[in-house]
Short mmCIF file of C-alpha atoms in Angstrom, two decimals:
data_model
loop_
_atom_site.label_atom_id
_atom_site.label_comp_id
_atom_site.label_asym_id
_atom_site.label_seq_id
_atom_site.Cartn_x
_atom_site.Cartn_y
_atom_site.Cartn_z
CA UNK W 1 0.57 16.75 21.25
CA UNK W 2 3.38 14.39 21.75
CA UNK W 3 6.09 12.97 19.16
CA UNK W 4 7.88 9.76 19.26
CA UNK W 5 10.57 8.87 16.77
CA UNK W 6 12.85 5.82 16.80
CA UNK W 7 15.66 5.05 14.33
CA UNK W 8 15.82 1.16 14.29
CA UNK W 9 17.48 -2.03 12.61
CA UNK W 10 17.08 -5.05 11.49
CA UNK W 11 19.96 -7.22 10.59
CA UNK W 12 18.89 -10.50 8.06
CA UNK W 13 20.82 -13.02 6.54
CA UNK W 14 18.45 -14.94 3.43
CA UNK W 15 17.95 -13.68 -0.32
CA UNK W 16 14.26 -13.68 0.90
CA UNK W 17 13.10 -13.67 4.71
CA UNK W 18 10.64 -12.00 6.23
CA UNK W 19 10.66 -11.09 10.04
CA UNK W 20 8.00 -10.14 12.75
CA UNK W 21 8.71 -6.52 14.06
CA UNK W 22 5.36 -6.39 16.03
CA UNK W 23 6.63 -6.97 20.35
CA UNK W 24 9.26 -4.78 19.29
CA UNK W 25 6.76 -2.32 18.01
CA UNK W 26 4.27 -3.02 20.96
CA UNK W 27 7.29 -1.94 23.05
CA UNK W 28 7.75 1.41 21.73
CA UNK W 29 3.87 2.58 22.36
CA UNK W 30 4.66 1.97 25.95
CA UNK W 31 7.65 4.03 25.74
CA UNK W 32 6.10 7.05 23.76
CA UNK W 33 3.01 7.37 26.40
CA UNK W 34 0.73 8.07 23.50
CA UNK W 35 -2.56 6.98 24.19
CA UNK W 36 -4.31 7.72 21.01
CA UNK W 37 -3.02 8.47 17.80
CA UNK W 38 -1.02 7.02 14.69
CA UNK W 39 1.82 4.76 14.50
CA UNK W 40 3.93 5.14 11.13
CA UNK W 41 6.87 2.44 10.23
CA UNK W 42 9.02 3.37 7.25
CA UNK W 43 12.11 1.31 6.03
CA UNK W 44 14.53 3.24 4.76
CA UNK W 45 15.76 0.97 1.58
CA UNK W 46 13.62 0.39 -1.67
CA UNK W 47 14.41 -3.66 -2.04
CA UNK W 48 12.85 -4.34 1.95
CA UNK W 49 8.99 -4.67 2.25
CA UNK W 50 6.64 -3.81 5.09
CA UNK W 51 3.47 -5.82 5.70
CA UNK W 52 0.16 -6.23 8.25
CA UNK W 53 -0.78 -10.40 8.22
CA UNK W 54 -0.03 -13.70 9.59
CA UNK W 55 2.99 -14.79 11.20
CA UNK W 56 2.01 -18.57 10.95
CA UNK W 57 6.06 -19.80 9.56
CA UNK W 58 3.85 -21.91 6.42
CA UNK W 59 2.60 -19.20 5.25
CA UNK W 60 5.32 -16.85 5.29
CA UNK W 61 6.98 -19.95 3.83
CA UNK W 62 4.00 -19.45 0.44
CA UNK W 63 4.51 -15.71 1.08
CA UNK W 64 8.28 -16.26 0.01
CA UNK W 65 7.32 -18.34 -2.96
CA UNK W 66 4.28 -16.49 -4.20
CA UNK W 67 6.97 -13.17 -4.31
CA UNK W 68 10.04 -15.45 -5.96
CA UNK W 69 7.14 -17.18 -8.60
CA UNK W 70 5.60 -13.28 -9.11
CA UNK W 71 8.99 -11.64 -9.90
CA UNK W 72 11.61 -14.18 -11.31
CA UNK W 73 15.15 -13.70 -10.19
CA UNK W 74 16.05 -12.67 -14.06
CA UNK W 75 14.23 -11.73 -16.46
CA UNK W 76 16.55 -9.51 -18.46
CA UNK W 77 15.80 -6.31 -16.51
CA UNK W 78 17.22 -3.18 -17.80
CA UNK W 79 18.51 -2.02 -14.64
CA UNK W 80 20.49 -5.43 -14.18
CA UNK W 81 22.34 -4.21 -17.57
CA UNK W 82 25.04 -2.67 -15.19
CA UNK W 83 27.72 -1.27 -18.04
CA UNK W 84 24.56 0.83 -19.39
CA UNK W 85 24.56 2.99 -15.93
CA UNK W 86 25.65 5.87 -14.79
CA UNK W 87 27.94 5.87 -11.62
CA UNK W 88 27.70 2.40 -10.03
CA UNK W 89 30.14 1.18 -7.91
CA UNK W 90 31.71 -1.86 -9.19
CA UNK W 91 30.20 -4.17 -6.74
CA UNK W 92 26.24 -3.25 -7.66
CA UNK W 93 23.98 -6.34 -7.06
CA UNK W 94 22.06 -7.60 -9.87
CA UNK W 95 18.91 -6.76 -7.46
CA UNK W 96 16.11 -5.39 -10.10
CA UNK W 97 13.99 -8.46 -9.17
CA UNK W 98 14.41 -7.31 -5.08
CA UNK W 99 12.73 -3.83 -6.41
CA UNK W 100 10.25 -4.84 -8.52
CA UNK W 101 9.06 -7.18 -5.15
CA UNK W 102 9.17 -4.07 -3.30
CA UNK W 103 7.81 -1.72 -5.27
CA UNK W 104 4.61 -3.82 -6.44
CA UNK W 105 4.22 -6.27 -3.76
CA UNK W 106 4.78 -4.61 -0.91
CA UNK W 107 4.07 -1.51 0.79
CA UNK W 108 6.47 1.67 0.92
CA UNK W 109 5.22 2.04 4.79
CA UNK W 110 2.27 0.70 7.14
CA UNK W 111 0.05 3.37 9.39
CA UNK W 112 -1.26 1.64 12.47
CA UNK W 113 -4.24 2.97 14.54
CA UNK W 114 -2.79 3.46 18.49
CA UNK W 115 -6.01 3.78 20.96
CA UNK W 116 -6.47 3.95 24.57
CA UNK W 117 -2.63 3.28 24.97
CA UNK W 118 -3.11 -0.13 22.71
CA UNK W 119 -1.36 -0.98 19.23
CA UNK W 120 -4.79 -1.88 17.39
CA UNK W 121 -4.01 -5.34 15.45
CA UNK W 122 -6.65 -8.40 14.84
CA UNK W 123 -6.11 -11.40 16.69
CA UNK W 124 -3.89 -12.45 13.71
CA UNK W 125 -2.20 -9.85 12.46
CA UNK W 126 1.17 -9.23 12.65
CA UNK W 127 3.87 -6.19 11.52
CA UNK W 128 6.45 -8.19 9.02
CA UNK W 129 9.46 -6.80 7.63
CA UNK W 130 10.68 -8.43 4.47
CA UNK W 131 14.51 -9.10 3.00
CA UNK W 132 14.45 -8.92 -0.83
CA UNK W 133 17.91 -8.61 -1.30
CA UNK W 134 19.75 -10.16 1.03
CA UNK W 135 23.70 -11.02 0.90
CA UNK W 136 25.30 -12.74 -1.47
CA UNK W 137 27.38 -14.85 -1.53
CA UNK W 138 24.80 -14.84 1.19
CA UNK W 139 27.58 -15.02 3.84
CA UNK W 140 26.43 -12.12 5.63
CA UNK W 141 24.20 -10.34 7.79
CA UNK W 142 22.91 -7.03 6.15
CA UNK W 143 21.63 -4.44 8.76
CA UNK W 144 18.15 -2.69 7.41
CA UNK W 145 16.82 0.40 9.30
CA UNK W 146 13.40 1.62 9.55
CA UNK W 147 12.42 4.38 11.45
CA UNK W 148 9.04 3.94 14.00
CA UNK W 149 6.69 7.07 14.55
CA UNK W 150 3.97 7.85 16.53
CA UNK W 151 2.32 11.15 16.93
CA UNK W 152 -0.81 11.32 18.91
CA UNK W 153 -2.01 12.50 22.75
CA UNK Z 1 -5.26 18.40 18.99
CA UNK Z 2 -8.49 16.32 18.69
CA UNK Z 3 -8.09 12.07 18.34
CA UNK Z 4 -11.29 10.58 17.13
CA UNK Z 5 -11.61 6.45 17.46
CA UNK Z 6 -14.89 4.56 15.96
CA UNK Z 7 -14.54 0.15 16.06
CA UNK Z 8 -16.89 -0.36 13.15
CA UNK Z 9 -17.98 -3.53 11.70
CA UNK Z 10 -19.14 -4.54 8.48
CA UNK Z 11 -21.11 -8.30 7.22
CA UNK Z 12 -19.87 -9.60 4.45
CA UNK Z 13 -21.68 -12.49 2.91
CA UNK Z 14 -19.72 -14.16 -0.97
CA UNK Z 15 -16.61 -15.60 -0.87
CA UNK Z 16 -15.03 -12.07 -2.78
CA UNK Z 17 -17.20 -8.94 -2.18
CA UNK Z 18 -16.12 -5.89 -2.07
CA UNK Z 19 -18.23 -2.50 -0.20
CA UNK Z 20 -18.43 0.90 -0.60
CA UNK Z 21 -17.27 2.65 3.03
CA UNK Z 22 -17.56 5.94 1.96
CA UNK Z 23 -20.76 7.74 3.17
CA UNK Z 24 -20.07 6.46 6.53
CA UNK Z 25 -16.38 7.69 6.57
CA UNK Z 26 -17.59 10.92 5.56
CA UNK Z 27 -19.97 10.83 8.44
CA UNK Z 28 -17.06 10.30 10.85
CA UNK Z 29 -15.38 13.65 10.02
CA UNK Z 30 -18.46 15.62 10.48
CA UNK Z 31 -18.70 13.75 14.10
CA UNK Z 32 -15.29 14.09 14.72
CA UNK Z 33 -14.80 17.92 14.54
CA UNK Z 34 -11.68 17.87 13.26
CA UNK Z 35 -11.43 20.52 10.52
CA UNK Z 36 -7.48 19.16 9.26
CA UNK Z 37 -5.90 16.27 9.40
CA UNK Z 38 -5.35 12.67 8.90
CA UNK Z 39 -7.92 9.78 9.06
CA UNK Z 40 -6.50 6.32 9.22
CA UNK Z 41 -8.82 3.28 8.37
CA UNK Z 42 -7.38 -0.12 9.47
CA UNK Z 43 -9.06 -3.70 8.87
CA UNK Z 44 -8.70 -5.56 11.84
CA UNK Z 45 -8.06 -9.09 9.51
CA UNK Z 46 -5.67 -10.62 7.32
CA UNK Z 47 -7.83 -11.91 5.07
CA UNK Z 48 -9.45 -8.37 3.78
CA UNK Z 49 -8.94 -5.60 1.74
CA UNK Z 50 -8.85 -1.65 1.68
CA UNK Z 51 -8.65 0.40 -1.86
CA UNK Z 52 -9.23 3.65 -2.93
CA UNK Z 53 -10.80 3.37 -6.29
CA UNK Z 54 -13.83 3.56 -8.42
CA UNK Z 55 -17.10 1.91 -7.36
CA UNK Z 56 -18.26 1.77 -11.04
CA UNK Z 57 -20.24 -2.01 -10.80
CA UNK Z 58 -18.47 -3.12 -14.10
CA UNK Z 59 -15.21 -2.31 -12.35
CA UNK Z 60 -16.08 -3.59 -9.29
CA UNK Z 61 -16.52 -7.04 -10.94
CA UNK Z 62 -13.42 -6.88 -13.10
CA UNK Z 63 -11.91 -6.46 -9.50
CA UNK Z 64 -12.71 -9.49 -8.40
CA UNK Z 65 -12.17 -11.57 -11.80
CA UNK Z 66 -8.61 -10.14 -11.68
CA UNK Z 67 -7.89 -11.19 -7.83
CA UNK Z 68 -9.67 -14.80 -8.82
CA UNK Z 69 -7.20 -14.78 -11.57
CA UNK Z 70 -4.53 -13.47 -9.81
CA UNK Z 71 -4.50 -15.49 -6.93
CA UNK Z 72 -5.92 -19.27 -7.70
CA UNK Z 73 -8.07 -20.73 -5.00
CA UNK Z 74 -6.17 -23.53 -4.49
CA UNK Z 75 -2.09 -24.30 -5.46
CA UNK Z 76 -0.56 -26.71 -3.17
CA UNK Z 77 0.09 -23.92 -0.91
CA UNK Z 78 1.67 -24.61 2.02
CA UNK Z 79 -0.04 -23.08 4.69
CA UNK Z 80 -3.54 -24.97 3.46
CA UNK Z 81 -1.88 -28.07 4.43
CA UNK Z 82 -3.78 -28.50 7.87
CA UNK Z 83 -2.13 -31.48 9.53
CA UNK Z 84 1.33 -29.95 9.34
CA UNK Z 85 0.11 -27.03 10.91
CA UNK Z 86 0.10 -27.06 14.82
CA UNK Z 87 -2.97 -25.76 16.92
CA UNK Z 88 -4.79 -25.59 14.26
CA UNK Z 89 -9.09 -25.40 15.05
CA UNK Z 90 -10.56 -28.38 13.22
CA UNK Z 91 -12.45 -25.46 11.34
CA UNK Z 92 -9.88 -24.12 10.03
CA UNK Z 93 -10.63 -22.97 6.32
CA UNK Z 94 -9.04 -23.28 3.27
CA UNK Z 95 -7.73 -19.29 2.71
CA UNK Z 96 -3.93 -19.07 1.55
CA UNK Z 97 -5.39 -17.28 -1.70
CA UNK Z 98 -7.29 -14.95 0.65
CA UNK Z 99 -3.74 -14.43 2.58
CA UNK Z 100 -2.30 -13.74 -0.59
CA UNK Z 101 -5.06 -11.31 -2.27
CA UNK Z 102 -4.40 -9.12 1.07
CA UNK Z 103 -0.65 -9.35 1.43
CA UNK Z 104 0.07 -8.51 -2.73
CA UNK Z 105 -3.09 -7.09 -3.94
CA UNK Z 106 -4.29 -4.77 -1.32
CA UNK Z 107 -3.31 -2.64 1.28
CA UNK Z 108 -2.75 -2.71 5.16
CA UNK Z 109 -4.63 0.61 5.74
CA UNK Z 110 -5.87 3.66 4.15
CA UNK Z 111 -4.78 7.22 5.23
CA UNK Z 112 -6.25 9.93 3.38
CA UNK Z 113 -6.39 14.07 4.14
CA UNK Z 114 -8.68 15.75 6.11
CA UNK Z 115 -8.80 19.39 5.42
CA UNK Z 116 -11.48 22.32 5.40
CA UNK Z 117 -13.63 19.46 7.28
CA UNK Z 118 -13.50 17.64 4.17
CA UNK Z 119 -12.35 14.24 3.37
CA UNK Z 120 -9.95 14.96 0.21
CA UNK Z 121 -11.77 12.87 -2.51
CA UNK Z 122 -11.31 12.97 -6.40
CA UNK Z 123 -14.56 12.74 -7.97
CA UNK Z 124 -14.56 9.28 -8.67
CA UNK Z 125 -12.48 8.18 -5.57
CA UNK Z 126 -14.54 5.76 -3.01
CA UNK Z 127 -13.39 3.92 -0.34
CA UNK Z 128 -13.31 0.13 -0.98
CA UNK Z 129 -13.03 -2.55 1.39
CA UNK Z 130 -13.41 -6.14 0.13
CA UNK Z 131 -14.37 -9.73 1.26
CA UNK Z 132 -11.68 -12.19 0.61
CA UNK Z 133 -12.58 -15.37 2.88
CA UNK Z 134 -16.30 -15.13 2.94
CA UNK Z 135 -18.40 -17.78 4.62
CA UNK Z 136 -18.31 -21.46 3.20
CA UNK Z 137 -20.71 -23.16 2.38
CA UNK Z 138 -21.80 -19.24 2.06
CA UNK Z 139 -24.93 -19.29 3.98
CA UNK Z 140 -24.16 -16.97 6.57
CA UNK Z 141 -22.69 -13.35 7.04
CA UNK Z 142 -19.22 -12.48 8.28
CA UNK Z 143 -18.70 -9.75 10.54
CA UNK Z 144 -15.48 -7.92 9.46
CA UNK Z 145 -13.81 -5.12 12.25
CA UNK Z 146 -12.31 -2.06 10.66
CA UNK Z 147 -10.98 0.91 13.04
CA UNK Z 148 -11.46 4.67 12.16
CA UNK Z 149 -9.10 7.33 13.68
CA UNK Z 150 -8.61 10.75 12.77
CA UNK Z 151 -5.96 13.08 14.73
CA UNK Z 152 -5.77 16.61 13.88
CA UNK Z 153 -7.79 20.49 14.90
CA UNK E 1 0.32 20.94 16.77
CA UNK E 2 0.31 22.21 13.15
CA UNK E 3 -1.29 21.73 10.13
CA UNK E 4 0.42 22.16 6.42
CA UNK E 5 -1.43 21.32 3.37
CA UNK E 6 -1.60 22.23 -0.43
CA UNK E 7 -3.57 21.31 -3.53
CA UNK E 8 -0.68 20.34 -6.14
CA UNK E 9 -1.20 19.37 -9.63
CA UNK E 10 1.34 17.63 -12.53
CA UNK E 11 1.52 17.63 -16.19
CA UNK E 12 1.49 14.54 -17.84
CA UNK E 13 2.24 13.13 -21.04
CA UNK E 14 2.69 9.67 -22.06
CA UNK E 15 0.23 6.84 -21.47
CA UNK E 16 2.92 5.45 -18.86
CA UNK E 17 5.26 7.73 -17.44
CA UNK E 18 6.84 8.19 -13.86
CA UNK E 19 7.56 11.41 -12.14
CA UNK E 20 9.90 12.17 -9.43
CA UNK E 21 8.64 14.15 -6.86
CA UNK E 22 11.02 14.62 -4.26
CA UNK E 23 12.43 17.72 -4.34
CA UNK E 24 9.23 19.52 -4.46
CA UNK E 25 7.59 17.77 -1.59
CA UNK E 26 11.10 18.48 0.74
CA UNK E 27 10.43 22.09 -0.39
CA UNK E 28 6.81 21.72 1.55
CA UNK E 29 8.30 20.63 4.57
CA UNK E 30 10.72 23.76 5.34
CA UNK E 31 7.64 25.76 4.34
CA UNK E 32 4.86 24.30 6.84
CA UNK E 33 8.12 24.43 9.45
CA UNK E 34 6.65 21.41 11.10
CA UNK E 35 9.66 19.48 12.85
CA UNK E 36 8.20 16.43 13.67
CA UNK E 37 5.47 15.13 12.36
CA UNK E 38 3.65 12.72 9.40
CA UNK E 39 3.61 13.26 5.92
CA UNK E 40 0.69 12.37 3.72
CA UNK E 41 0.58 12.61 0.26
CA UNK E 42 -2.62 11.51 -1.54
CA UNK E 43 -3.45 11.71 -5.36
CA UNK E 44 -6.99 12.47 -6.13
CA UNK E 45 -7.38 10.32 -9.46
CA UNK E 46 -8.08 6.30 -9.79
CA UNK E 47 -6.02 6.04 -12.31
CA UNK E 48 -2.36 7.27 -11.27
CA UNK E 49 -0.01 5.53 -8.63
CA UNK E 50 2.16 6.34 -6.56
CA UNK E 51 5.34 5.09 -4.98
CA UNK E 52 8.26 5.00 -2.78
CA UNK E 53 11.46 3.63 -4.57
CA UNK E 54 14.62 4.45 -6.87
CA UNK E 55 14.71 6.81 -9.52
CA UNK E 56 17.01 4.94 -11.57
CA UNK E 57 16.39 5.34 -15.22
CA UNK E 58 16.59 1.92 -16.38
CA UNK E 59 14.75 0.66 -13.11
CA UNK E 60 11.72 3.56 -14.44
CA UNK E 61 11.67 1.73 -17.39
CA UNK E 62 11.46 -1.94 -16.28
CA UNK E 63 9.02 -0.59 -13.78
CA UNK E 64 6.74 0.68 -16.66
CA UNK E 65 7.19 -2.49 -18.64
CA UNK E 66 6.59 -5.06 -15.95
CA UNK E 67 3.32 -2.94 -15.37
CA UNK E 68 2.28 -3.15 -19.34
CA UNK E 69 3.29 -7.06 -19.08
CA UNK E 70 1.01 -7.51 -15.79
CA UNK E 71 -2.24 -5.50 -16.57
CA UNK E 72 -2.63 -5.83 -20.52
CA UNK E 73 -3.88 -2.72 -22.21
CA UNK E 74 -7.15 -4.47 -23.49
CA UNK E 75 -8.24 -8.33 -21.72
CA UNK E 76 -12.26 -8.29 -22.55
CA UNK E 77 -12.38 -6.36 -19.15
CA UNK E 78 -16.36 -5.39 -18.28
CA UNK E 79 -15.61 -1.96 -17.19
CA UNK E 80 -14.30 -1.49 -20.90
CA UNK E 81 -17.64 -2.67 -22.47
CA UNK E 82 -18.91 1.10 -22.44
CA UNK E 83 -22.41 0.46 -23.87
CA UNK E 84 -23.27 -1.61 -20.57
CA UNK E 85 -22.39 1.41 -18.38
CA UNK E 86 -24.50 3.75 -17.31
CA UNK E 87 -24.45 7.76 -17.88
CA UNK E 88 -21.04 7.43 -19.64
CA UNK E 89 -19.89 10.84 -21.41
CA UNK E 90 -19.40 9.82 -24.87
CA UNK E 91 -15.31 10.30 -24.85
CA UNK E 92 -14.88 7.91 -22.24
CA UNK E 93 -11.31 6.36 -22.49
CA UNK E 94 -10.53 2.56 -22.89
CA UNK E 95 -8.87 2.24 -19.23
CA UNK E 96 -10.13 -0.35 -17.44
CA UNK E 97 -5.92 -1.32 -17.34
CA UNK E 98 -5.45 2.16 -15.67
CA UNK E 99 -7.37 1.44 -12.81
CA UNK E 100 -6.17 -2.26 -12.32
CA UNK E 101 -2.22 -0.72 -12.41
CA UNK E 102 -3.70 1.83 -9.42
CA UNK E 103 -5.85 -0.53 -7.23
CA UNK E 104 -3.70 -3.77 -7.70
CA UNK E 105 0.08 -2.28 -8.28
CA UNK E 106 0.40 0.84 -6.35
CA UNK E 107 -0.80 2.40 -3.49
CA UNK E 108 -3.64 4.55 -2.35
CA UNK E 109 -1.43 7.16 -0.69
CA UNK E 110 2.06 7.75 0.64
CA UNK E 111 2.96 8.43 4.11
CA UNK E 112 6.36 9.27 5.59
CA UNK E 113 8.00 10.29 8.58
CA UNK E 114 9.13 14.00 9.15
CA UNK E 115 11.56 14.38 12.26
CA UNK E 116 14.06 17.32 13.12
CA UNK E 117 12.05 19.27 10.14
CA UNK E 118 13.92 16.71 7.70
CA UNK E 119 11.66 14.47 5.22
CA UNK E 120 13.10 10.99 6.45
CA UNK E 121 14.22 8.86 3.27
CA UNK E 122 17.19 6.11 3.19
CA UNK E 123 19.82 6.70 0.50
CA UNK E 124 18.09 5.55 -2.65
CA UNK E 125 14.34 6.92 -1.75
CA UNK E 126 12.83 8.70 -4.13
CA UNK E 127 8.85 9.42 -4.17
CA UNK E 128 7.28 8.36 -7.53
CA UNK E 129 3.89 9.36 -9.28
CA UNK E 130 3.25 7.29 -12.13
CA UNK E 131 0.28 8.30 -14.78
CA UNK E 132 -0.96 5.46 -16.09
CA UNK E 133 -3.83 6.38 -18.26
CA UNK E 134 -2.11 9.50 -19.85
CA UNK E 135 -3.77 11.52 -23.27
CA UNK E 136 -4.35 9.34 -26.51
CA UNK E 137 -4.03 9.99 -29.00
CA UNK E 138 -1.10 11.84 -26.80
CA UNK E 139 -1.45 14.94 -27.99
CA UNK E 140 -2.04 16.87 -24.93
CA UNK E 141 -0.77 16.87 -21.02
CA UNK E 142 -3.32 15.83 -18.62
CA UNK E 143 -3.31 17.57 -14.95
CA UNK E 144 -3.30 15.43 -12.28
CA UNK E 145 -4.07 16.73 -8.55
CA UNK E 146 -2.52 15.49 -5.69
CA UNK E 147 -2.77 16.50 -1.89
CA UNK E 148 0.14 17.00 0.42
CA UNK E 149 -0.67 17.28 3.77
CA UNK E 150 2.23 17.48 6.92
CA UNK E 151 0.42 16.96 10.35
CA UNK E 152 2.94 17.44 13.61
CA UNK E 153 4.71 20.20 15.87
#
């Protein structure tokens, strides 16, 4: 039985973006010599998302909306009431809406089937890494890190 | 360490269906040999779906009422505006709502626990996998690709 | 390559409530002393979820209320209209919402990376079981099963 494990990042710079992980991915199968066996992706944050579809950019685009329309920006969350918390560092993002996206429309990791040495994806689909809570004053890049599995023979 | 791989194909025939995979996944197990471990099922399509519900036919149809709902066939969305998208076949249908009833409201793949030679089931657990962009003017079947892999002893 | 598993089972009380299992499944991984490996954990009920994401108080409370604003306890759903279903016990519960919260809001199963015999989670990670069609009139604690299973060398 052989194990691969790779820590990786992502840096992004939107409020919402959503990137395509899957040559990079594709890349690693190569390097583990697993022919057959699982791939596992998990990001490491709980305001990211992790998804299997389309790459085509107007999609994504109706991807981004859909997920802004589904989980406004404020909505008087409870966890945005900062002064009611415990322990937070002065500089907490008002980010509830970047959790709820996560936690509800997203997935908190993606299993891939790896067979005869070959990532097994449909002509269309695509491994996409969402940004839910990106910089702001959104001057930066923030650096996301996932880590890439594969266990298999 | 045993790696069992089955391509598998399914024909779908309404616009939103959704099947009942779970006599033939149990099948798998028994062919595969492997006593514990973990099976993976993977659509091969980003217009599908994979649950792990109840396959009560009340249910079933509340399902689909609530993705209808959910996710209206048509809303200006971007990516059903053909002409701005390039290389596009002139068949190409009308599915954003079936992009978005995957991406939000289902999952990439299913892992569940093999152990004993058992598929772990709760008694009212079944394996679901569902139709989202099924044949227009609906006179024909789809076929939809799902892969089954187990790893394990 | 080993093999860890374990039948594990919660108490519940409220109609919504959230549970934080982390500690207990990092406990499973020193036991199965797997190093490297994948992580599965799979309730065995269609009406519980469970989830990867902060254990914030106030974010466990918007979580619970932006899941009783999306699925309404009672929308003329068909699975609810008992006296259409067949061989239904006579103390069938009103849940129809339970399963929607499961199939449409959570996720079937949970899997995460194990490597150097450490569960792999980013700073804020916390795994989540939520019950979502708890006792009424909420007297009593349900049990709830759920499978852990740790696959690797």
């Amino acid at each position: 039985m052989r194990c691969f494990f790779r820590m990786c990042d992502l840096a992004t710079g939107g409020l919402t973006e959503i990137h395509d992980l899957t040559d990079e991915i594709i890349n690693y199968i190569a390097e583990s010599k697993i022919k057959n066996g699982h791939l596992l992706i998990q990001p490491m944050h709980t305001t990211v998302g992790i998804y299997l579809n389309e790459a085509e950019p107007l999609l994504l685009k109706d991807f981004e909306r859909e997920l802004d329309a589904r989980v406004p920006f404020s909505n008087d969350y409870l966890h945005d009431d900062i002064d009611k918390r415990l322990d937070c560092p002065p500089d907490e993002p008002i980010n509830c809406h970047s959790h709820l996206k996560s936690v509800f429309f997203s997935n908190p990791s993606l299993s891939l089937v790896v067979f005869g040495g070959k990532l097994q994806l449909g002509r269309y689909q695509k491994i996409l890494m969402a940004e839910f809570d990106g910089p702001c004053p959104r001057k930066h890049k923030t650096r996301r890190r996932y880590v890439v599995s594969i266990i298999g023979a």
